[in-house]
Amino acid sequence: MAGNTLGGTFTMAEGLTVNRMGYGAMQLAGPGVFGPPKDRDEAIAVLRTAVELGVDHIDTADFYGPHVTNELIREALSPYGEDVHIVTKVGAVRDEHGGWPHARSPEQLRQQVESNLRTLGVDVLDVVNLRVGGGPDGHSPVPGSLAEPFGALAEMREQGLIKHLGVSVVDEEQVREAQSIAPVVTVQNWYNIAHRGDEPLIAWLAEQGISYVPFWPLGGFNPIQSDTLDTVAKELGTLPQAVALAWLLRQSPNILLIPGTSSVAHLRENVAAASLELPEDALATLDGIGA
């Protein structure tokens, strides 16, 4: 499928151009992103169908499962073609209760990078994001220096274990600090129609040619906001998720999407959202959600 049907393309770095509609593998793991999938065959089919549809940007993490999504990606897609780019993240592990404790010491990060290499079955990782924040809601930046952990990843990049680096759940000051250590090719934060605090950051990153990857496209909506989104979707004869994704693609050319699903049917709906046209009146209504 031609790339322009997937929202166009964006060049994250030299030799790393991806379609703007990607895929996030988190939902392939079991409930609570813990343990194996309910339907392994469907999970494998989702990954293979995504690539067949032209998705070339797959987001994962070795702490999904743990290890589950990476192992599924390896089973479904290895050996990887040159047109498949896998972005993973480090900075957390899973405990026996399914929690997500931080793990950001240089030694812990090296262990995570090496584990990602093993479970994905590669010699070098395309992109590694350092997950930094969390906060009370689990999704927001927490001020503070990231120099030590990002510096450890930069060292592994110099050693040839990682091609490119990014950061996740960060504020602008933390991005600037990371940039002073090594090139940053992507930022992954919480942003959607209802949660729009990162708009200045997105614009600043766009000026520098750095991609921005929003997660949780329907997260944090109040009932009124959800009702408004549902109404727009009904008027357009489509689904709320499709509208939310199409809106995100309209906001800035550096926005890359990674909607997740464990269903082939839902995957096809998400990919189709890249071609959804939003009329000006619908855009005005949607913009009002976050006003």
PDB file of C-alpha atoms in Angstrom:
ATOM      1  CA  MET A   1       0.000   0.000   0.000  1.00  0.00           C
ATOM      2  CA  ALA A   2       1.382   3.405  -0.909  1.00  0.00           C
ATOM      3  CA  GLY A   3       2.690   5.471   1.963  1.00  0.00           C
ATOM      4  CA  ASN A   4       0.484   8.482   1.182  1.00  0.00           C
ATOM      5  CA  THR A   5      -2.569   6.474   2.188  1.00  0.00           C
ATOM      6  CA  LEU A   6      -1.130   6.248   5.696  1.00  0.00           C
ATOM      7  CA  GLY A   7      -1.072   9.962   6.433  1.00  0.00           C
ATOM      8  CA  GLY A   8       2.040  10.668   4.402  1.00  0.00           C
ATOM      9  CA  THR A   9       5.589  10.128   5.589  1.00  0.00           C
ATOM     10  CA  PHE A  10       8.016  11.735   8.013  1.00  0.00           C
ATOM     11  CA  THR A  11      11.793  11.480   8.107  1.00  0.00           C
ATOM     12  CA  MET A  12      12.921  10.913  11.688  1.00  0.00           C
ATOM     13  CA  ALA A  13      16.615  10.724  10.775  1.00  0.00           C
ATOM     14  CA  GLU A  14      18.803   9.955   7.791  1.00  0.00           C
ATOM     15  CA  GLY A  15      17.743   6.538   6.539  1.00  0.00           C
ATOM     16  CA  LEU A  16      14.686   6.483   8.810  1.00  0.00           C
ATOM     17  CA  THR A  17      11.563   7.630   6.957  1.00  0.00           C
ATOM     18  CA  VAL A  18       8.257   6.158   8.153  1.00  0.00           C
ATOM     19  CA  ASN A  19       4.584   6.376   7.312  1.00  0.00           C
ATOM     20  CA  ARG A  20       2.790   8.606   9.800  1.00  0.00           C
ATOM     21  CA  MET A  21       0.289   5.891  10.693  1.00  0.00           C
ATOM     22  CA  GLY A  22       2.146   3.291  12.725  1.00  0.00           C
ATOM     23  CA  TYR A  23       1.186   0.598  15.197  1.00  0.00           C
ATOM     24  CA  GLY A  24       1.646   0.246  18.966  1.00  0.00           C
ATOM     25  CA  ALA A  25       2.077  -3.328  20.198  1.00  0.00           C
ATOM     26  CA  MET A  26       1.191  -2.835  23.873  1.00  0.00           C
ATOM     27  CA  GLN A  27      -2.299  -4.317  23.590  1.00  0.00           C
ATOM     28  CA  LEU A  28      -0.960  -7.592  22.212  1.00  0.00           C
ATOM     29  CA  ALA A  29       0.008  -8.662  25.736  1.00  0.00           C
ATOM     30  CA  GLY A  30      -2.510 -10.052  28.220  1.00  0.00           C
ATOM     31  CA  PRO A  31      -4.813  -8.067  30.537  1.00  0.00           C
ATOM     32  CA  GLY A  32      -3.000  -5.223  32.242  1.00  0.00           C
ATOM     33  CA  VAL A  33      -0.203  -5.593  29.659  1.00  0.00           C
ATOM     34  CA  PHE A  34       0.889  -8.623  31.659  1.00  0.00           C
ATOM     35  CA  GLY A  35       1.294 -12.183  30.453  1.00  0.00           C
ATOM     36  CA  PRO A  36       0.525 -13.782  27.096  1.00  0.00           C
ATOM     37  CA  PRO A  37      -2.260 -12.732  24.723  1.00  0.00           C
ATOM     38  CA  LYS A  38      -5.655 -14.382  24.867  1.00  0.00           C
ATOM     39  CA  ASP A  39      -5.354 -15.280  21.179  1.00  0.00           C
ATOM     40  CA  ARG A  40      -1.770 -15.723  20.028  1.00  0.00           C
ATOM     41  CA  ASP A  41      -2.718 -16.497  16.437  1.00  0.00           C
ATOM     42  CA  GLU A  42      -4.713 -13.252  16.223  1.00  0.00           C
ATOM     43  CA  ALA A  43      -1.792 -11.309  17.703  1.00  0.00           C
ATOM     44  CA  ILE A  44       0.537 -12.690  15.039  1.00  0.00           C
ATOM     45  CA  ALA A  45      -2.043 -11.906  12.367  1.00  0.00           C
ATOM     46  CA  VAL A  46      -2.343  -8.300  13.596  1.00  0.00           C
ATOM     47  CA  LEU A  47       1.392  -7.715  13.198  1.00  0.00           C
ATOM     48  CA  ARG A  48       1.601  -9.317   9.780  1.00  0.00           C
ATOM     49  CA  THR A  49      -1.498  -7.502   8.550  1.00  0.00           C
ATOM     50  CA  ALA A  50      -0.117  -4.183   9.784  1.00  0.00           C
ATOM     51  CA  VAL A  51       2.981  -4.616   7.640  1.00  0.00           C
ATOM     52  CA  GLU A  52       0.877  -5.780   4.683  1.00  0.00           C
ATOM     53  CA  LEU A  53      -1.147  -2.566   4.989  1.00  0.00           C
ATOM     54  CA  GLY A  54       2.003  -0.467   4.802  1.00  0.00           C
ATOM     55  CA  VAL A  55       2.712   0.138   8.494  1.00  0.00           C
ATOM     56  CA  ASP A  56       6.479   0.444   8.880  1.00  0.00           C
ATOM     57  CA  HIS A  57       6.729   1.976  12.380  1.00  0.00           C
ATOM     58  CA  ILE A  58       6.024  -0.465  15.216  1.00  0.00           C
ATOM     59  CA  ASP A  59       6.231   0.708  18.813  1.00  0.00           C
ATOM     60  CA  THR A  60       6.981  -1.777  21.590  1.00  0.00           C
ATOM     61  CA  ALA A  61       8.824  -2.290  24.884  1.00  0.00           C
ATOM     62  CA  ASP A  62      10.395  -5.337  26.483  1.00  0.00           C
ATOM     63  CA  PHE A  63       8.451  -4.560  29.665  1.00  0.00           C
ATOM     64  CA  TYR A  64       5.166  -5.188  27.828  1.00  0.00           C
ATOM     65  CA  GLY A  65       4.325  -8.644  29.090  1.00  0.00           C
ATOM     66  CA  PRO A  66       7.213  -8.575  30.038  1.00  0.00           C
ATOM     67  CA  HIS A  67       8.930  -9.785  26.869  1.00  0.00           C
ATOM     68  CA  VAL A  68       5.601 -10.819  25.304  1.00  0.00           C
ATOM     69  CA  THR A  69       5.162  -8.180  22.601  1.00  0.00           C
ATOM     70  CA  ASN A  70       8.799  -8.285  21.524  1.00  0.00           C
ATOM     71  CA  GLU A  71       8.673 -12.062  21.189  1.00  0.00           C
ATOM     72  CA  LEU A  72       5.455 -11.828  19.175  1.00  0.00           C
ATOM     73  CA  ILE A  73       7.030  -9.235  16.871  1.00  0.00           C
ATOM     74  CA  ARG A  74      10.024 -11.506  16.341  1.00  0.00           C
ATOM     75  CA  GLU A  75       7.836 -14.527  15.596  1.00  0.00           C
ATOM     76  CA  ALA A  76       5.588 -12.603  13.212  1.00  0.00           C
ATOM     77  CA  LEU A  77       8.053 -10.424  11.350  1.00  0.00           C
ATOM     78  CA  SER A  78      11.624 -11.734  11.661  1.00  0.00           C
ATOM     79  CA  PRO A  79      13.727 -11.589   9.595  1.00  0.00           C
ATOM     80  CA  TYR A  80      12.779  -7.940   9.348  1.00  0.00           C
ATOM     81  CA  GLY A  81      12.764  -6.171   6.027  1.00  0.00           C
ATOM     82  CA  GLU A  82      14.552  -2.875   5.598  1.00  0.00           C
ATOM     83  CA  ASP A  83      11.156  -1.158   5.521  1.00  0.00           C
ATOM     84  CA  VAL A  84      10.160  -2.247   9.049  1.00  0.00           C
ATOM     85  CA  HIS A  85      11.333   0.031  11.855  1.00  0.00           C
ATOM     86  CA  ILE A  86      10.875  -0.993  15.472  1.00  0.00           C
ATOM     87  CA  VAL A  87      10.913   1.609  18.223  1.00  0.00           C
ATOM     88  CA  THR A  88      11.279   0.340  21.771  1.00  0.00           C
ATOM     89  CA  LYS A  89      11.538   2.009  25.165  1.00  0.00           C
ATOM     90  CA  VAL A  90      13.436   1.509  28.388  1.00  0.00           C
ATOM     91  CA  GLY A  91      13.360   2.990  31.870  1.00  0.00           C
ATOM     92  CA  ALA A  92      10.929   0.638  33.603  1.00  0.00           C
ATOM     93  CA  VAL A  93      10.482  -3.034  34.432  1.00  0.00           C
ATOM     94  CA  ARG A  94       7.574  -5.134  35.656  1.00  0.00           C
ATOM     95  CA  ASP A  95       7.246  -6.475  39.186  1.00  0.00           C
ATOM     96  CA  GLU A  96       5.481  -9.665  40.268  1.00  0.00           C
ATOM     97  CA  HIS A  97       2.225  -7.756  40.740  1.00  0.00           C
ATOM     98  CA  GLY A  98       2.258  -6.279  37.240  1.00  0.00           C
ATOM     99  CA  GLY A  99       3.501  -2.890  38.444  1.00  0.00           C
ATOM    100  CA  TRP A 100       5.805  -0.606  36.453  1.00  0.00           C
ATOM    101  CA  PRO A 101       8.688   0.424  38.751  1.00  0.00           C
ATOM    102  CA  HIS A 102      11.318   2.771  37.335  1.00  0.00           C
ATOM    103  CA  ALA A 103      14.639   1.199  36.376  1.00  0.00           C
ATOM    104  CA  ARG A 104      16.984   3.891  35.102  1.00  0.00           C
ATOM    105  CA  SER A 105      20.433   3.237  36.475  1.00  0.00           C
ATOM    106  CA  PRO A 106      23.096   2.748  33.785  1.00  0.00           C
ATOM    107  CA  GLU A 107      23.336  -0.937  34.684  1.00  0.00           C
ATOM    108  CA  GLN A 108      19.565  -1.420  34.555  1.00  0.00           C
ATOM    109  CA  LEU A 109      19.324   0.356  31.208  1.00  0.00           C
ATOM    110  CA  ARG A 110      22.069  -1.796  29.710  1.00  0.00           C
ATOM    111  CA  GLN A 111      20.237  -4.914  30.890  1.00  0.00           C
ATOM    112  CA  GLN A 112      17.038  -3.632  29.266  1.00  0.00           C
ATOM    113  CA  VAL A 113      18.748  -2.790  25.979  1.00  0.00           C
ATOM    114  CA  GLU A 114      20.385  -6.212  25.876  1.00  0.00           C
ATOM    115  CA  SER A 115      17.051  -7.864  26.660  1.00  0.00           C
ATOM    116  CA  ASN A 116      15.353  -5.925  23.836  1.00  0.00           C
ATOM    117  CA  LEU A 117      18.084  -7.067  21.459  1.00  0.00           C
ATOM    118  CA  ARG A 118      17.529 -10.704  22.468  1.00  0.00           C
ATOM    119  CA  THR A 119      13.747 -10.735  22.452  1.00  0.00           C
ATOM    120  CA  LEU A 120      13.469  -8.853  19.154  1.00  0.00           C
ATOM    121  CA  GLY A 121      16.262 -10.915  17.624  1.00  0.00           C
ATOM    122  CA  VAL A 122      18.368  -8.035  16.297  1.00  0.00           C
ATOM    123  CA  ASP A 123      21.966  -6.882  16.589  1.00  0.00           C
ATOM    124  CA  VAL A 124      21.093  -3.190  16.846  1.00  0.00           C
ATOM    125  CA  LEU A 125      17.919  -1.373  17.904  1.00  0.00           C
ATOM    126  CA  ASP A 126      16.446   1.168  15.455  1.00  0.00           C
ATOM    127  CA  VAL A 127      15.205   3.650  18.072  1.00  0.00           C
ATOM    128  CA  VAL A 128      15.201   3.499  21.868  1.00  0.00           C
ATOM    129  CA  ASN A 129      13.089   5.903  23.904  1.00  0.00           C
ATOM    130  CA  LEU A 130      13.990   6.680  27.491  1.00  0.00           C
ATOM    131  CA  ARG A 131      10.752   6.756  29.478  1.00  0.00           C
ATOM    132  CA  VAL A 132      11.216   9.425  32.130  1.00  0.00           C
ATOM    133  CA  GLY A 133       8.034  10.709  33.789  1.00  0.00           C
ATOM    134  CA  GLY A 134       4.851   9.185  35.104  1.00  0.00           C
ATOM    135  CA  GLY A 135       3.592  11.409  37.888  1.00  0.00           C
ATOM    136  CA  PRO A 136       0.430  10.810  39.915  1.00  0.00           C
ATOM    137  CA  ASP A 137      -1.580   9.989  36.778  1.00  0.00           C
ATOM    138  CA  GLY A 138       1.125   7.747  35.347  1.00  0.00           C
ATOM    139  CA  HIS A 139       1.302   9.671  32.081  1.00  0.00           C
ATOM    140  CA  SER A 140       2.719  13.141  32.816  1.00  0.00           C
ATOM    141  CA  PRO A 141       6.253  14.581  32.884  1.00  0.00           C
ATOM    142  CA  VAL A 142       8.045  14.903  36.198  1.00  0.00           C
ATOM    143  CA  PRO A 143      10.682  17.669  36.294  1.00  0.00           C
ATOM    144  CA  GLY A 144      14.253  16.607  36.905  1.00  0.00           C
ATOM    145  CA  SER A 145      17.515  15.796  35.180  1.00  0.00           C
ATOM    146  CA  LEU A 146      17.728  12.866  32.787  1.00  0.00           C
ATOM    147  CA  ALA A 147      21.440  13.323  32.157  1.00  0.00           C
ATOM    148  CA  GLU A 148      22.617  10.094  33.769  1.00  0.00           C
ATOM    149  CA  PRO A 149      20.156   7.671  32.145  1.00  0.00           C
ATOM    150  CA  PHE A 150      20.162   9.389  28.757  1.00  0.00           C
ATOM    151  CA  GLY A 151      23.939   9.570  28.878  1.00  0.00           C
ATOM    152  CA  ALA A 152      24.046   5.818  29.450  1.00  0.00           C
ATOM    153  CA  LEU A 153      21.903   5.267  26.345  1.00  0.00           C
ATOM    154  CA  ALA A 154      24.076   7.683  24.367  1.00  0.00           C
ATOM    155  CA  GLU A 155      27.091   5.579  25.312  1.00  0.00           C
ATOM    156  CA  MET A 156      25.339   2.442  24.042  1.00  0.00           C
ATOM    157  CA  ARG A 157      24.544   4.316  20.841  1.00  0.00           C
ATOM    158  CA  GLU A 158      28.237   5.060  20.412  1.00  0.00           C
ATOM    159  CA  GLN A 159      28.930   1.357  20.977  1.00  0.00           C
ATOM    160  CA  GLY A 160      26.619   0.437  18.101  1.00  0.00           C
ATOM    161  CA  LEU A 161      23.809  -1.174  20.112  1.00  0.00           C
ATOM    162  CA  ILE A 162      21.312   1.595  19.236  1.00  0.00           C
ATOM    163  CA  LYS A 163      20.918   3.648  16.052  1.00  0.00           C
ATOM    164  CA  HIS A 164      18.754   6.509  17.314  1.00  0.00           C
ATOM    165  CA  LEU A 165      17.466   7.880  20.621  1.00  0.00           C
ATOM    166  CA  GLY A 166      14.235   9.428  21.820  1.00  0.00           C
ATOM    167  CA  VAL A 167      12.549  10.410  25.066  1.00  0.00           C
ATOM    168  CA  SER A 168       9.105   9.745  26.483  1.00  0.00           C
ATOM    169  CA  VAL A 169       6.913  11.459  29.097  1.00  0.00           C
ATOM    170  CA  VAL A 170       9.108  14.566  29.224  1.00  0.00           C
ATOM    171  CA  ASP A 171       8.879  18.350  29.215  1.00  0.00           C
ATOM    172  CA  GLU A 172      10.741  20.755  26.941  1.00  0.00           C
ATOM    173  CA  GLU A 173      13.546  21.347  29.445  1.00  0.00           C
ATOM    174  CA  GLN A 174      14.232  17.625  29.570  1.00  0.00           C
ATOM    175  CA  VAL A 175      14.246  17.391  25.769  1.00  0.00           C
ATOM    176  CA  ARG A 176      16.769  20.221  25.645  1.00  0.00           C
ATOM    177  CA  GLU A 177      18.949  18.465  28.211  1.00  0.00           C
ATOM    178  CA  ALA A 178      18.810  15.232  26.219  1.00  0.00           C
ATOM    179  CA  GLN A 179      19.731  17.110  23.026  1.00  0.00           C
ATOM    180  CA  SER A 180      22.833  18.465  24.734  1.00  0.00           C
ATOM    181  CA  ILE A 181      23.982  14.855  25.229  1.00  0.00           C
ATOM    182  CA  ALA A 182      23.005  13.148  21.951  1.00  0.00           C
ATOM    183  CA  PRO A 183      20.637  13.708  19.023  1.00  0.00           C
ATOM    184  CA  VAL A 184      16.944  13.223  19.813  1.00  0.00           C
ATOM    185  CA  VAL A 185      14.848  11.950  16.887  1.00  0.00           C
ATOM    186  CA  THR A 186      11.482  11.524  18.602  1.00  0.00           C
ATOM    187  CA  VAL A 187       9.417  12.495  21.651  1.00  0.00           C
ATOM    188  CA  GLN A 188       6.552  10.342  22.900  1.00  0.00           C
ATOM    189  CA  ASN A 189       4.020  12.004  25.242  1.00  0.00           C
ATOM    190  CA  TRP A 190       0.341  12.038  26.151  1.00  0.00           C
ATOM    191  CA  TYR A 191      -1.586  14.269  23.755  1.00  0.00           C
ATOM    192  CA  ASN A 192      -5.057  14.147  22.217  1.00  0.00           C
ATOM    193  CA  ILE A 193      -8.126  16.282  21.484  1.00  0.00           C
ATOM    194  CA  ALA A 194      -8.930  16.674  25.178  1.00  0.00           C
ATOM    195  CA  HIS A 195      -5.375  16.771  26.559  1.00  0.00           C
ATOM    196  CA  ARG A 196      -3.513  19.436  24.597  1.00  0.00           C
ATOM    197  CA  GLY A 197      -0.888  20.861  26.894  1.00  0.00           C
ATOM    198  CA  ASP A 198       1.952  19.779  24.605  1.00  0.00           C
ATOM    199  CA  GLU A 199       0.996  21.997  21.666  1.00  0.00           C
ATOM    200  CA  PRO A 200       3.885  24.449  22.223  1.00  0.00           C
ATOM    201  CA  LEU A 201       6.279  21.494  22.513  1.00  0.00           C
ATOM    202  CA  ILE A 202       4.938  19.929  19.302  1.00  0.00           C
ATOM    203  CA  ALA A 203       5.430  23.205  17.406  1.00  0.00           C
ATOM    204  CA  TRP A 204       8.967  23.611  18.770  1.00  0.00           C
ATOM    205  CA  LEU A 205       9.872  20.045  17.794  1.00  0.00           C
ATOM    206  CA  ALA A 206       8.384  20.544  14.309  1.00  0.00           C
ATOM    207  CA  GLU A 207      10.698  23.498  13.757  1.00  0.00           C
ATOM    208  CA  GLN A 208      13.641  21.173  14.407  1.00  0.00           C
ATOM    209  CA  GLY A 209      12.325  18.287  12.328  1.00  0.00           C
ATOM    210  CA  ILE A 210      11.804  16.062  15.371  1.00  0.00           C
ATOM    211  CA  SER A 211       8.850  13.685  15.411  1.00  0.00           C
ATOM    212  CA  TYR A 212       6.218  13.716  18.133  1.00  0.00           C
ATOM    213  CA  VAL A 213       4.353  10.498  18.931  1.00  0.00           C
ATOM    214  CA  PRO A 214       1.172  10.944  20.996  1.00  0.00           C
ATOM    215  CA  PHE A 215      -0.088   8.067  23.089  1.00  0.00           C
ATOM    216  CA  TRP A 216      -3.535   7.410  24.555  1.00  0.00           C
ATOM    217  CA  PRO A 217      -5.605   9.083  21.781  1.00  0.00           C
ATOM    218  CA  LEU A 218      -8.854   8.665  23.752  1.00  0.00           C
ATOM    219  CA  GLY A 219      -7.409   8.958  27.245  1.00  0.00           C
ATOM    220  CA  GLY A 220      -8.466  11.497  29.867  1.00  0.00           C
ATOM    221  CA  PHE A 221     -11.770  12.542  28.292  1.00  0.00           C
ATOM    222  CA  ASN A 222     -14.603  13.702  30.534  1.00  0.00           C
ATOM    223  CA  PRO A 223     -18.184  12.587  29.691  1.00  0.00           C
ATOM    224  CA  ILE A 224     -19.052  15.834  27.895  1.00  0.00           C
ATOM    225  CA  GLN A 225     -15.930  15.645  25.752  1.00  0.00           C
ATOM    226  CA  SER A 226     -16.642  12.004  24.940  1.00  0.00           C
ATOM    227  CA  ASP A 227     -20.221  12.843  23.977  1.00  0.00           C
ATOM    228  CA  THR A 228     -19.003  15.566  21.620  1.00  0.00           C
ATOM    229  CA  LEU A 229     -16.543  13.199  19.956  1.00  0.00           C
ATOM    230  CA  ASP A 230     -19.253  10.538  19.620  1.00  0.00           C
ATOM    231  CA  THR A 231     -21.606  13.063  18.022  1.00  0.00           C
ATOM    232  CA  VAL A 232     -19.029  14.139  15.425  1.00  0.00           C
ATOM    233  CA  ALA A 233     -18.257  10.499  14.636  1.00  0.00           C
ATOM    234  CA  LYS A 234     -21.942   9.701  14.106  1.00  0.00           C
ATOM    235  CA  GLU A 235     -22.379  12.706  11.839  1.00  0.00           C
ATOM    236  CA  LEU A 236     -19.454  11.519   9.724  1.00  0.00           C
ATOM    237  CA  GLY A 237     -20.617   7.903   9.741  1.00  0.00           C
ATOM    238  CA  THR A 238     -17.461   6.623  11.376  1.00  0.00           C
ATOM    239  CA  LEU A 239     -16.028   5.668  14.782  1.00  0.00           C
ATOM    240  CA  PRO A 240     -14.794   7.972  17.578  1.00  0.00           C
ATOM    241  CA  GLN A 241     -11.330   6.393  17.459  1.00  0.00           C
ATOM    242  CA  ALA A 242     -11.073   7.145  13.741  1.00  0.00           C
ATOM    243  CA  VAL A 243     -12.036  10.778  14.291  1.00  0.00           C
ATOM    244  CA  ALA A 244      -9.532  11.142  17.139  1.00  0.00           C
ATOM    245  CA  LEU A 245      -6.737   9.717  14.992  1.00  0.00           C
ATOM    246  CA  ALA A 246      -7.625  11.790  11.934  1.00  0.00           C
ATOM    247  CA  TRP A 247      -7.680  14.924  14.113  1.00  0.00           C
ATOM    248  CA  LEU A 248      -4.189  14.154  15.418  1.00  0.00           C
ATOM    249  CA  LEU A 249      -2.784  13.803  11.905  1.00  0.00           C
ATOM    250  CA  ARG A 250      -4.180  17.242  11.050  1.00  0.00           C
ATOM    251  CA  GLN A 251      -2.439  19.009  13.937  1.00  0.00           C
ATOM    252  CA  SER A 252       1.181  18.973  12.777  1.00  0.00           C
ATOM    253  CA  PRO A 253       3.205  17.186  10.066  1.00  0.00           C
ATOM    254  CA  ASN A 254       5.671  15.840  12.649  1.00  0.00           C
ATOM    255  CA  ILE A 255       2.976  13.868  14.522  1.00  0.00           C
ATOM    256  CA  LEU A 256       3.282  10.096  14.094  1.00  0.00           C
ATOM    257  CA  LEU A 257       0.536   7.776  15.328  1.00  0.00           C
ATOM    258  CA  ILE A 258       0.872   4.388  17.027  1.00  0.00           C
ATOM    259  CA  PRO A 259      -2.702   3.246  17.822  1.00  0.00           C
ATOM    260  CA  GLY A 260      -2.779  -0.205  19.339  1.00  0.00           C
ATOM    261  CA  THR A 261      -5.172  -3.117  19.066  1.00  0.00           C
ATOM    262  CA  SER A 262      -5.245  -6.888  19.375  1.00  0.00           C
ATOM    263  CA  SER A 263      -7.828  -7.264  16.577  1.00  0.00           C
ATOM    264  CA  VAL A 264      -7.199  -7.389  12.840  1.00  0.00           C
ATOM    265  CA  ALA A 265     -10.588  -5.790  12.185  1.00  0.00           C
ATOM    266  CA  HIS A 266      -9.834  -2.915  14.562  1.00  0.00           C
ATOM    267  CA  LEU A 267      -6.371  -2.535  13.032  1.00  0.00           C
ATOM    268  CA  ARG A 268      -7.927  -2.040   9.601  1.00  0.00           C
ATOM    269  CA  GLU A 269     -10.267   0.609  11.045  1.00  0.00           C
ATOM    270  CA  ASN A 270      -7.338   2.474  12.601  1.00  0.00           C
ATOM    271  CA  VAL A 271      -5.320   2.424   9.380  1.00  0.00           C
ATOM    272  CA  ALA A 272      -8.334   3.661   7.427  1.00  0.00           C
ATOM    273  CA  ALA A 273      -8.526   6.664   9.769  1.00  0.00           C
ATOM    274  CA  ALA A 274      -5.435   8.077   8.049  1.00  0.00           C
ATOM    275  CA  SER A 275      -7.574   8.725   4.973  1.00  0.00           C
ATOM    276  CA  LEU A 276     -10.529  10.226   6.856  1.00  0.00           C
ATOM    277  CA  GLU A 277     -11.324  13.789   5.804  1.00  0.00           C
ATOM    278  CA  LEU A 278     -12.599  16.055   8.571  1.00  0.00           C
ATOM    279  CA  PRO A 279     -14.839  18.919   7.382  1.00  0.00           C
ATOM    280  CA  GLU A 280     -14.135  22.387   8.744  1.00  0.00           C
ATOM    281  CA  ASP A 281     -17.254  22.392  10.937  1.00  0.00           C
ATOM    282  CA  ALA A 282     -16.261  19.061  12.458  1.00  0.00           C
ATOM    283  CA  LEU A 283     -12.743  20.383  13.099  1.00  0.00           C
ATOM    284  CA  ALA A 284     -14.142  23.450  14.819  1.00  0.00           C
ATOM    285  CA  THR A 285     -16.289  21.276  17.076  1.00  0.00           C
ATOM    286  CA  LEU A 286     -13.384  18.993  17.900  1.00  0.00           C
ATOM    287  CA  ASP A 287     -11.052  21.906  18.587  1.00  0.00           C
ATOM    288  CA  GLY A 288     -13.603  23.156  21.089  1.00  0.00           C
ATOM    289  CA  ILE A 289     -13.232  19.985  23.166  1.00  0.00           C
ATOM    290  CA  GLY A 290      -9.840  21.025  24.393  1.00  0.00           C
ATOM    291  CA  ALA A 291     -10.537  24.761  24.626  1.00  0.00           C
TER     292      ALA A 291
END
